[in-house]
Coordinates of C-alpha atoms and ligand atoms in Angstrom, one line a residue:
M1 CA 0.0 0.0 0.0
K2 CA 2.7 2.4 0.9
I3 CA 4.6 1.6 -2.2
L4 CA 1.5 2.4 -4.3
V5 CA 1.1 5.8 -2.7
T6 CA 4.8 6.7 -3.2
A7 CA 4.6 5.6 -6.8
A8 CA 1.6 7.8 -7.3
C9 CA 3.5 10.7 -5.8
A10 CA 6.3 10.2 -8.3
V11 CA 3.9 10.1 -11.2
F12 CA 1.1 12.5 -10.4
T13 CA 0.8 16.1 -9.5
S14 CA 0.7 17.7 -6.0
I15 CA -2.6 16.0 -5.2
G16 CA -0.8 12.6 -5.0
C17 CA 2.1 14.1 -3.0
A18 CA -0.3 15.8 -0.6
Y19 CA -2.0 12.4 -0.1
A20 CA 1.4 10.7 0.6
Q21 CA 2.3 13.4 3.1
A22 CA -1.0 13.2 5.0
P23 CA -0.4 13.2 8.8
E24 CA -0.1 9.9 10.5
P25 CA -3.3 8.6 12.2
A26 CA -3.7 9.9 15.8
S27 CA -3.1 6.4 17.2
A28 CA 0.5 6.3 15.9
P29 CA 2.8 5.9 18.9
A30 CA 5.0 8.9 19.8
L31 CA 7.0 10.1 22.7
T32 CA 5.7 13.2 24.6
Q33 CA 7.9 16.3 24.3
E34 CA 9.3 15.7 27.7
Q35 CA 10.1 12.1 26.9
Q36 CA 11.8 13.2 23.7
R37 CA 13.9 15.7 25.7
T38 CA 14.8 13.0 28.1
V39 CA 15.9 10.7 25.3
D40 CA 18.1 13.5 23.9
R41 CA 19.6 14.1 27.3
L42 CA 20.3 10.4 27.8
I43 CA 22.1 10.3 24.4
D44 CA 24.1 13.5 25.2
E45 CA 25.1 12.0 28.6
G46 CA 25.8 8.6 27.1
L47 CA 28.2 10.1 24.6
E48 CA 30.2 11.6 27.6
D49 CA 29.9 8.6 29.9
D50 CA 33.0 6.7 30.9
L51 CA 31.3 4.2 33.3
A52 CA 31.3 1.4 30.6
W53 CA 35.0 1.9 30.0
E54 CA 35.6 1.9 33.8
L55 CA 33.6 -1.4 34.2
L56 CA 35.3 -3.0 31.2
E57 CA 38.8 -2.1 32.4
S58 CA 38.0 -3.4 35.9
L59 CA 36.6 -6.7 34.6
T60 CA 39.4 -7.4 32.2
T61 CA 42.1 -6.4 34.6
E62 CA 40.9 -7.7 37.9
I63 CA 39.2 -10.9 36.6
G64 CA 40.5 -11.5 33.1
P65 CA 39.6 -14.8 31.3
R66 CA 36.5 -16.3 32.9
L67 CA 35.5 -19.6 31.4
G68 CA 32.0 -20.8 32.2
G69 CA 32.0 -22.9 35.4
S70 CA 35.6 -21.9 36.3
P71 CA 36.8 -20.4 39.6
A72 CA 37.4 -17.2 37.5
E73 CA 33.8 -17.0 36.4
A74 CA 32.8 -17.3 40.1
R75 CA 35.1 -14.4 40.9
A76 CA 33.5 -12.5 38.0
R77 CA 30.0 -13.1 39.6
D78 CA 31.2 -11.6 42.9
W79 CA 32.7 -8.7 40.9
G80 CA 29.3 -8.2 39.2
V81 CA 27.4 -8.2 42.5
A82 CA 29.8 -5.7 44.0
K83 CA 29.6 -3.4 41.0
L84 CA 25.8 -3.5 40.7
K85 CA 25.4 -2.8 44.4
A86 CA 27.9 0.0 44.4
L87 CA 26.1 1.6 41.4
G88 CA 22.8 1.5 43.4
F89 CA 21.0 -1.3 41.5
K90 CA 18.3 -3.1 43.6
N91 CA 17.5 -6.8 44.1
V92 CA 21.1 -7.7 43.3
R93 CA 21.5 -11.4 43.4
I94 CA 23.1 -14.5 41.8
E95 CA 20.8 -17.1 40.4
T96 CA 22.9 -20.3 40.4
F97 CA 22.7 -23.4 38.2
E98 CA 24.7 -26.5 37.7
M99 CA 26.7 -27.4 34.6
P100 CA 29.3 -29.8 33.3
Y101 CA 32.9 -28.4 33.1
W102 CA 35.6 -28.6 30.5
E103 CA 38.9 -26.8 30.3
R104 CA 41.9 -27.2 28.1
D105 CA 45.1 -28.4 29.7
E106 CA 47.8 -28.7 26.9
E107 CA 47.5 -28.5 23.2
S108 CA 50.0 -28.6 20.3
A109 CA 50.3 -29.7 16.7
R110 CA 53.1 -30.2 14.3
I111 CA 53.7 -31.4 10.8
V112 CA 55.8 -34.5 11.3
S113 CA 56.5 -35.2 7.6
P114 CA 57.6 -34.2 5.0
F115 CA 58.1 -30.6 6.2
P116 CA 58.5 -30.7 10.0
Q117 CA 57.3 -27.6 11.8
E118 CA 54.9 -26.4 14.4
L119 CA 51.2 -25.5 13.8
K120 CA 49.2 -23.2 16.1
I121 CA 46.0 -24.8 17.3
S122 CA 43.3 -24.3 20.0
A123 CA 41.2 -27.3 21.1
L124 CA 37.5 -26.6 20.7
G125 CA 35.4 -26.5 23.8
N126 CA 34.2 -29.9 24.8
S127 CA 36.8 -31.8 22.7
V128 CA 38.0 -35.1 24.1
A129 CA 41.7 -35.6 24.6
T130 CA 44.1 -37.4 22.3
P131 CA 46.0 -40.4 23.7
E132 CA 49.0 -39.3 25.7
G133 CA 51.8 -38.1 23.3
G134 CA 49.2 -37.2 20.8
V135 CA 48.0 -38.9 17.7
T136 CA 49.9 -38.8 14.4
A137 CA 47.9 -39.3 11.3
E138 CA 47.8 -38.6 7.5
V139 CA 45.9 -35.5 6.7
V140 CA 42.9 -35.6 4.4
R141 CA 41.7 -32.1 3.4
F142 CA 38.2 -31.0 2.6
R143 CA 37.6 -27.5 1.2
T144 CA 34.3 -27.2 3.0
L145 CA 32.1 -29.0 5.6
L146 CA 29.7 -29.8 2.8
D147 CA 32.4 -31.6 0.9
L148 CA 33.1 -33.7 4.0
Q149 CA 29.4 -34.4 4.4
D150 CA 29.3 -35.6 0.8
A151 CA 32.3 -37.9 1.2
P152 CA 31.9 -41.7 1.5
L153 CA 31.8 -43.2 5.0
E154 CA 34.7 -45.5 4.2
G155 CA 38.4 -44.9 3.5
F156 CA 39.1 -42.4 6.3
E157 CA 39.7 -44.7 9.2
G158 CA 42.6 -43.5 11.3
K159 CA 43.1 -40.3 9.3
L160 CA 43.3 -36.7 10.3
I161 CA 40.2 -34.9 8.8
F162 CA 41.0 -31.3 8.0
V163 CA 38.1 -29.0 7.0
D164 CA 39.7 -25.9 5.4
E165 CA 36.5 -23.8 5.0
V166 CA 37.1 -20.0 4.9
M167 CA 34.8 -17.6 6.8
A168 CA 33.6 -14.4 5.1
R169 CA 34.1 -11.0 6.7
T170 CA 30.8 -9.1 6.9
Q171 CA 29.6 -6.1 8.8
D172 CA 26.7 -7.9 10.4
G173 CA 28.7 -11.1 11.2
S174 CA 26.5 -13.2 9.0
G175 CA 29.6 -15.0 7.7
Y176 CA 29.9 -16.7 11.1
G177 CA 26.4 -18.2 10.9
W178 CA 27.4 -20.8 8.4
A179 CA 31.2 -21.0 9.1
V180 CA 30.5 -22.0 12.7
A181 CA 28.7 -25.2 11.6
K182 CA 32.1 -26.8 11.0
R183 CA 33.0 -26.8 14.7
S184 CA 30.6 -29.6 15.6
G185 CA 30.1 -30.7 12.0
A186 CA 33.7 -31.6 11.4
A187 CA 34.1 -33.6 14.6
N188 CA 30.9 -35.6 14.1
E189 CA 31.5 -36.3 10.4
A190 CA 35.1 -37.4 11.2
A191 CA 33.8 -39.7 14.0
R192 CA 31.3 -41.2 11.6
R193 CA 34.2 -42.1 9.3
G194 CA 36.4 -43.6 12.0
A195 CA 39.0 -40.8 11.7
A196 CA 41.6 -40.4 14.5
V197 CA 41.4 -36.7 14.9
A198 CA 40.0 -33.5 13.3
L199 CA 41.3 -30.0 12.6
I200 CA 39.4 -27.1 11.2
R201 CA 40.4 -23.7 9.8
S202 CA 39.3 -21.3 12.6
A203 CA 35.8 -20.0 12.4
G204 CA 37.2 -16.4 12.4
T205 CA 38.9 -13.8 10.2
S206 CA 42.1 -13.1 12.1
H207 CA 45.2 -12.9 10.0
G208 CA 47.4 -13.5 13.1
R209 CA 48.6 -16.9 14.3
T210 CA 45.9 -16.9 16.8
P211 CA 43.5 -19.7 16.6
H212 CA 39.8 -19.1 17.3
T213 CA 38.3 -21.4 19.9
G214 CA 34.6 -22.1 20.5
N215 CA 32.3 -24.7 21.7
M216 CA 31.3 -27.9 19.9
R217 CA 28.9 -30.8 20.6
Y218 CA 29.3 -34.4 19.9
E219 CA 26.2 -36.2 18.6
E220 CA 25.0 -39.2 20.7
D221 CA 26.1 -42.7 19.8
I222 CA 29.4 -41.8 18.2
T223 CA 32.9 -42.3 19.4
P224 CA 34.1 -38.8 20.0
V225 CA 37.1 -37.6 17.9
P226 CA 39.4 -34.9 19.3
I227 CA 39.2 -31.6 17.4
A228 CA 41.0 -28.3 17.4
A229 CA 41.1 -25.1 15.3
L230 CA 44.1 -24.0 13.3
S231 CA 44.9 -20.3 13.1
N232 CA 44.1 -19.0 9.6
P233 CA 47.9 -18.7 8.6
D234 CA 48.4 -22.3 9.9
A235 CA 45.5 -23.6 7.9
D236 CA 47.2 -21.9 4.8
L237 CA 50.5 -23.5 5.8
L238 CA 49.0 -27.0 6.1
S239 CA 47.2 -26.6 2.8
L240 CA 50.4 -25.5 1.0
A241 CA 52.3 -28.4 2.6
M242 CA 49.8 -30.8 1.1
R243 CA 50.1 -29.2 -2.3
R244 CA 53.9 -29.3 -2.3
A245 CA 54.4 -32.7 -0.6
G246 CA 53.8 -34.9 -3.6
G247 CA 52.7 -37.6 -1.1
P248 CA 51.2 -38.0 2.4
V249 CA 51.4 -35.2 5.0
N250 CA 51.5 -36.5 8.5
V251 CA 50.5 -34.3 11.5
N252 CA 50.7 -34.9 15.2
V253 CA 48.0 -33.4 17.4
N254 CA 48.2 -33.5 21.1
I255 CA 45.3 -32.4 23.3
S256 CA 44.8 -32.9 27.0
V257 CA 41.7 -31.6 28.9
N258 CA 40.2 -31.6 32.4
T259 CA 36.6 -32.2 32.9
K260 CA 34.2 -32.3 35.9
T261 CA 30.7 -33.7 35.8
V262 CA 29.1 -30.9 37.8
V263 CA 30.2 -27.4 38.8
E264 CA 28.3 -24.3 39.7
S265 CA 27.7 -21.2 37.6
G266 CA 25.1 -18.4 37.8
N267 CA 23.5 -15.4 36.3
V268 CA 24.1 -12.1 38.1
I269 CA 21.0 -9.9 38.2
G270 CA 20.3 -6.3 39.3
E271 CA 17.3 -4.1 38.8
I272 CA 16.1 -0.6 38.6
P273 CA 12.6 -1.1 39.9
G274 CA 9.9 0.6 37.9
K275 CA 6.4 1.8 38.7
T276 CA 5.1 -1.5 37.4
D277 CA 6.3 -5.1 37.6
E278 CA 6.7 -5.3 33.8
I279 CA 10.3 -6.0 32.8
I280 CA 12.7 -4.7 30.2
L281 CA 15.5 -7.2 30.2
I282 CA 19.0 -6.3 29.0
G283 CA 22.5 -7.5 29.6
G284 CA 25.6 -9.2 28.3
H285 CA 27.3 -12.5 29.2
L286 CA 29.8 -12.5 32.0
D287 CA 31.7 -15.6 31.0
S288 CA 34.4 -15.6 28.2
W289 CA 36.7 -18.0 26.5
D290 CA 39.9 -18.7 28.3
L291 CA 42.4 -17.3 25.7
G292 CA 41.9 -13.6 25.9
T293 CA 40.5 -11.3 28.7
G294 CA 37.0 -11.3 27.1
A295 CA 36.9 -7.5 26.4
V296 CA 34.9 -7.6 23.2
D297 CA 33.2 -11.0 24.0
D298 CA 31.5 -10.1 26.1
G299 CA 32.8 -7.7 28.7
A300 CA 31.7 -4.9 26.5
G301 CA 28.1 -6.1 26.5
V302 CA 28.1 -6.3 30.3
A303 CA 29.6 -2.8 30.6
I304 CA 27.5 -1.1 27.9
T305 CA 24.1 -2.4 29.3
T306 CA 25.0 -1.8 32.9
A307 CA 26.2 1.8 32.2
A308 CA 23.1 2.5 30.1
A309 CA 20.7 1.3 32.9
K310 CA 22.7 3.4 35.4
L311 CA 22.2 6.5 33.2
I312 CA 18.4 5.9 33.3
D313 CA 18.5 5.4 37.0
E314 CA 20.1 8.8 37.4
L315 CA 17.0 10.4 35.9
R316 CA 14.6 11.7 38.6
G317 CA 11.8 9.3 39.5
K318 CA 11.3 5.6 38.8
P319 CA 11.1 4.3 35.2
A320 CA 7.7 3.1 34.2
R321 CA 8.8 -0.5 33.8
T322 CA 11.5 -2.4 35.8
I323 CA 14.8 -2.5 34.0
R324 CA 16.5 -5.8 34.8
V325 CA 20.2 -6.2 33.9
I326 CA 21.6 -9.7 33.6
M327 CA 25.2 -10.7 33.5
W328 CA 24.6 -14.1 31.9
G329 CA 26.7 -17.1 33.0
A330 CA 28.1 -19.8 30.9
E331 CA 27.0 -18.5 27.5
E332 CA 30.0 -19.7 25.5
V333 CA 29.6 -23.2 26.6
G334 CA 26.0 -23.7 25.4
L335 CA 23.7 -20.8 26.6
L336 CA 23.5 -22.5 29.9
G337 CA 22.6 -19.4 31.9
A338 CA 20.0 -18.5 29.4
Q339 CA 18.3 -21.8 29.6
A340 CA 18.4 -21.7 33.4
Y341 CA 16.9 -18.3 33.5
A342 CA 14.1 -19.2 31.0
Q343 CA 13.2 -22.2 33.2
A344 CA 13.4 -20.4 36.5
H345 CA 11.4 -17.4 35.3
A346 CA 8.9 -19.3 33.1
D347 CA 5.9 -18.1 35.1
E348 CA 6.8 -14.4 34.7
L349 CA 7.9 -14.4 31.1
H350 CA 4.5 -12.7 30.2
R351 CA 5.7 -9.7 32.2
H352 CA 8.9 -9.4 30.1
V353 CA 7.9 -6.7 27.7
L354 CA 11.1 -6.6 25.7
A355 CA 14.5 -8.4 26.0
S356 CA 17.9 -7.8 24.3
E357 CA 21.5 -8.7 24.8
S358 CA 24.6 -6.8 23.7
D359 CA 27.0 -9.6 22.5
F360 CA 28.7 -8.6 19.4
G361 CA 31.7 -6.6 20.6
A362 CA 32.1 -2.9 21.0
G363 CA 31.9 -1.5 17.5
R364 CA 29.5 1.4 16.8
V365 CA 25.8 0.5 16.6
W366 CA 24.6 1.1 13.0
Q367 CA 21.2 -0.5 12.9
F368 CA 18.2 -1.0 15.1
R369 CA 16.5 -4.4 14.5
T370 CA 13.3 -5.6 16.0
G371 CA 11.4 -8.8 16.8
F372 CA 8.0 -7.2 17.4
A373 CA 4.5 -8.5 16.4
E374 CA 3.6 -7.0 13.0
E375 CA 0.8 -4.9 14.5
D376 CA 3.4 -3.3 16.9
L377 CA 5.8 -2.3 14.2
P378 CA 4.8 1.3 14.1
K379 CA 6.4 1.5 17.6
A380 CA 9.7 0.7 16.0
Q381 CA 9.6 4.0 14.3
V382 CA 9.8 5.8 17.7
Y383 CA 13.1 4.1 18.4
Q384 CA 14.4 4.6 14.9
K385 CA 13.7 8.3 15.1
A386 CA 15.4 8.7 18.4
L387 CA 18.5 6.7 17.4
R388 CA 18.9 8.4 14.1
R389 CA 21.2 11.1 15.4
L390 CA 23.7 8.4 16.5
G391 CA 24.0 7.2 12.9
I392 CA 21.7 4.2 13.6
G393 CA 19.3 3.3 10.8
P394 CA 16.2 1.1 10.7
G395 CA 16.7 -2.7 10.3
H396 CA 14.4 -5.7 9.7
N397 CA 11.9 -7.3 12.1
M398 CA 13.5 -10.7 12.3
A399 CA 15.9 -9.9 15.1
G400 CA 16.8 -12.7 17.5
G401 CA 17.7 -10.4 20.4
G402 CA 21.1 -11.9 21.1
P403 CA 22.2 -15.4 22.1
D404 CA 21.1 -15.4 25.7
V405 CA 17.7 -14.1 24.8
T406 CA 17.1 -16.9 22.4
P407 CA 15.1 -19.1 24.9
L408 CA 13.0 -16.1 25.8
R409 CA 12.3 -15.2 22.2
R410 CA 11.2 -18.8 21.6
A411 CA 8.8 -18.5 24.5
G412 CA 7.3 -15.4 22.9
V413 CA 9.1 -12.5 24.5
P414 CA 9.5 -9.7 21.9
V415 CA 13.1 -8.5 21.3
F416 CA 15.2 -5.8 19.8
R417 CA 18.8 -5.6 18.8
L418 CA 21.2 -2.7 18.5
Y419 CA 23.4 -4.1 15.8
Q420 CA 27.0 -3.2 16.1
D421 CA 29.5 -2.9 13.3
G422 CA 31.2 -6.3 13.3
S423 CA 33.6 -5.8 10.4
D424 CA 36.6 -6.6 12.6
Y425 CA 34.8 -8.5 15.4
F426 CA 35.8 -11.9 14.1
D427 CA 39.5 -10.9 14.0
L428 CA 39.4 -11.0 17.8
H429 CA 36.5 -13.4 18.6
H430 CA 37.5 -16.3 20.8
T431 CA 41.2 -15.6 20.5
M432 CA 44.0 -14.5 22.8
E433 CA 43.7 -11.1 21.0
D434 CA 40.3 -10.3 22.7
T435 CA 41.8 -7.7 25.0
L436 CA 40.9 -4.2 26.2
D437 CA 43.1 -2.3 23.8
K438 CA 40.9 -3.4 20.9
V439 CA 38.0 -1.4 22.3
D440 CA 37.4 2.2 21.0
P441 CA 36.2 4.3 23.9
A442 CA 34.2 6.6 21.7
A443 CA 32.4 3.7 20.1
L444 CA 31.8 2.3 23.5
R445 CA 30.1 5.6 24.5
Q446 CA 28.0 5.6 21.4
N447 CA 26.8 2.1 22.4
V448 CA 25.9 3.4 25.9
A449 CA 24.0 6.3 24.4
A450 CA 22.0 4.1 22.0
W451 CA 21.2 1.6 24.8
A452 CA 20.2 4.3 27.3
A453 CA 17.8 5.8 24.7
A454 CA 16.3 2.5 23.5
V455 CA 15.8 1.1 27.0
Y456 CA 14.3 4.3 28.2
I457 CA 11.8 4.3 25.4
A458 CA 11.1 0.6 26.1
S459 CA 10.3 1.5 29.6
E460 CA 8.2 4.5 29.0
L461 CA 6.3 3.9 25.7
E462 CA 2.8 2.7 26.3
G463 CA 1.7 -0.7 25.0
D464 CA 3.5 -3.9 24.3
Y465 CA 5.1 -5.7 21.4
R466 CA 3.2 -9.0 21.4
A467 CA 0.4 -9.9 19.0
S468 CA -2.9 -9.2 20.7
D469 CA -4.2 -12.7 20.2
A470 CA -1.1 -14.1 21.9
E471 CA -1.9 -12.6 25.3
Ligands
ZN1 ZN1 29.5 -13.7 23.2
ZN2 ZN1 31.7 -15.9 22.1

């Protein structure tokens, strides 16, 4: 309908244009003038605010790497509680849950023949160990996971399966969506074929000799095969060695791990109580991988959302809705905190008006995406209008809301996402290079400003985002 009107305007005289520019119906949502002034003030203050940086520096320096279920993650929870309390958040608590634990012990790889030299690897989370001393096997290379899936089930017994699939660099990180499939996929396909061990080219875009780790899952009823990621330059190296060898290339992979059946993790929660018990849920995940200090993944998300909520708390009077900040536990190892929360809060999910997680680094926000009921889409324009001055444009309505929000989204909670520029995110993601120096303080402040504005609007704008027949 809108397209027709616009086309008419282009073709016909001023009558058509006048029709296209008719005022919006009175029911279109809008902020009051006072609310609009508050949004602008929050953005102005966010752009000057250094709390997010202070939190991120503190977390990465005083805690550092914080693998889900580890003693470091427990220290991070205590850190989160102390920070939220000091900042004046209410109902600060840890909601604990149990989880299995995995950590790497030692890992190494080397070409044994014909060109002996070391390869840089990182075991994937949940990988089983190799036998002591490692396993030496002839390498069979597959260009993609799909090629491996298409390969026969016989003829690979005792081999090293190498999936050399390259990940595309994109602004919105969509290249990761399909590249990440090889983490579990390569291990399971290798196991199905009786291979001895598997290596993948990292699901990441770093040019450094820094492998990208990440979680993987074995399917049931297979004999697990150990698996690690090669750094991109080392995947190049192995590929070139195979091209030049003129015969078999043999590689030794040595992985040892420690596991525990049950350890404790938890979600750290703090609130800015509103005038109603309706909830706007925001946050980032507190755990990180063990290789870097977890600055961009996801210390930044924790810092941005906490600082944004604090800015709103500094306004006079309570927000209309309660703003709940969650520092999610054990995200990297399987969204375990997210699942625990969705279960524990199942009976109050109807009071969750909107949910969102910041978990895509610390780049500038460039797009506002929604997961609203169609009938509530006009409300998205209120956010889009307010965020425009930050260089943030409108996005589609298929947002997932962020990893830890996934179970809530599935349960019908509407979501939004402030999409960050991820052009270089996957240079750092899950590597030892994920450190504080990679974060641009100005971009971090732009994030805080955008989050403060969006969360304030979510709190104050009347009406919800669910389809009316879903209530
Ligand atoms: Zn993350
Ligand atoms: Zn991650």
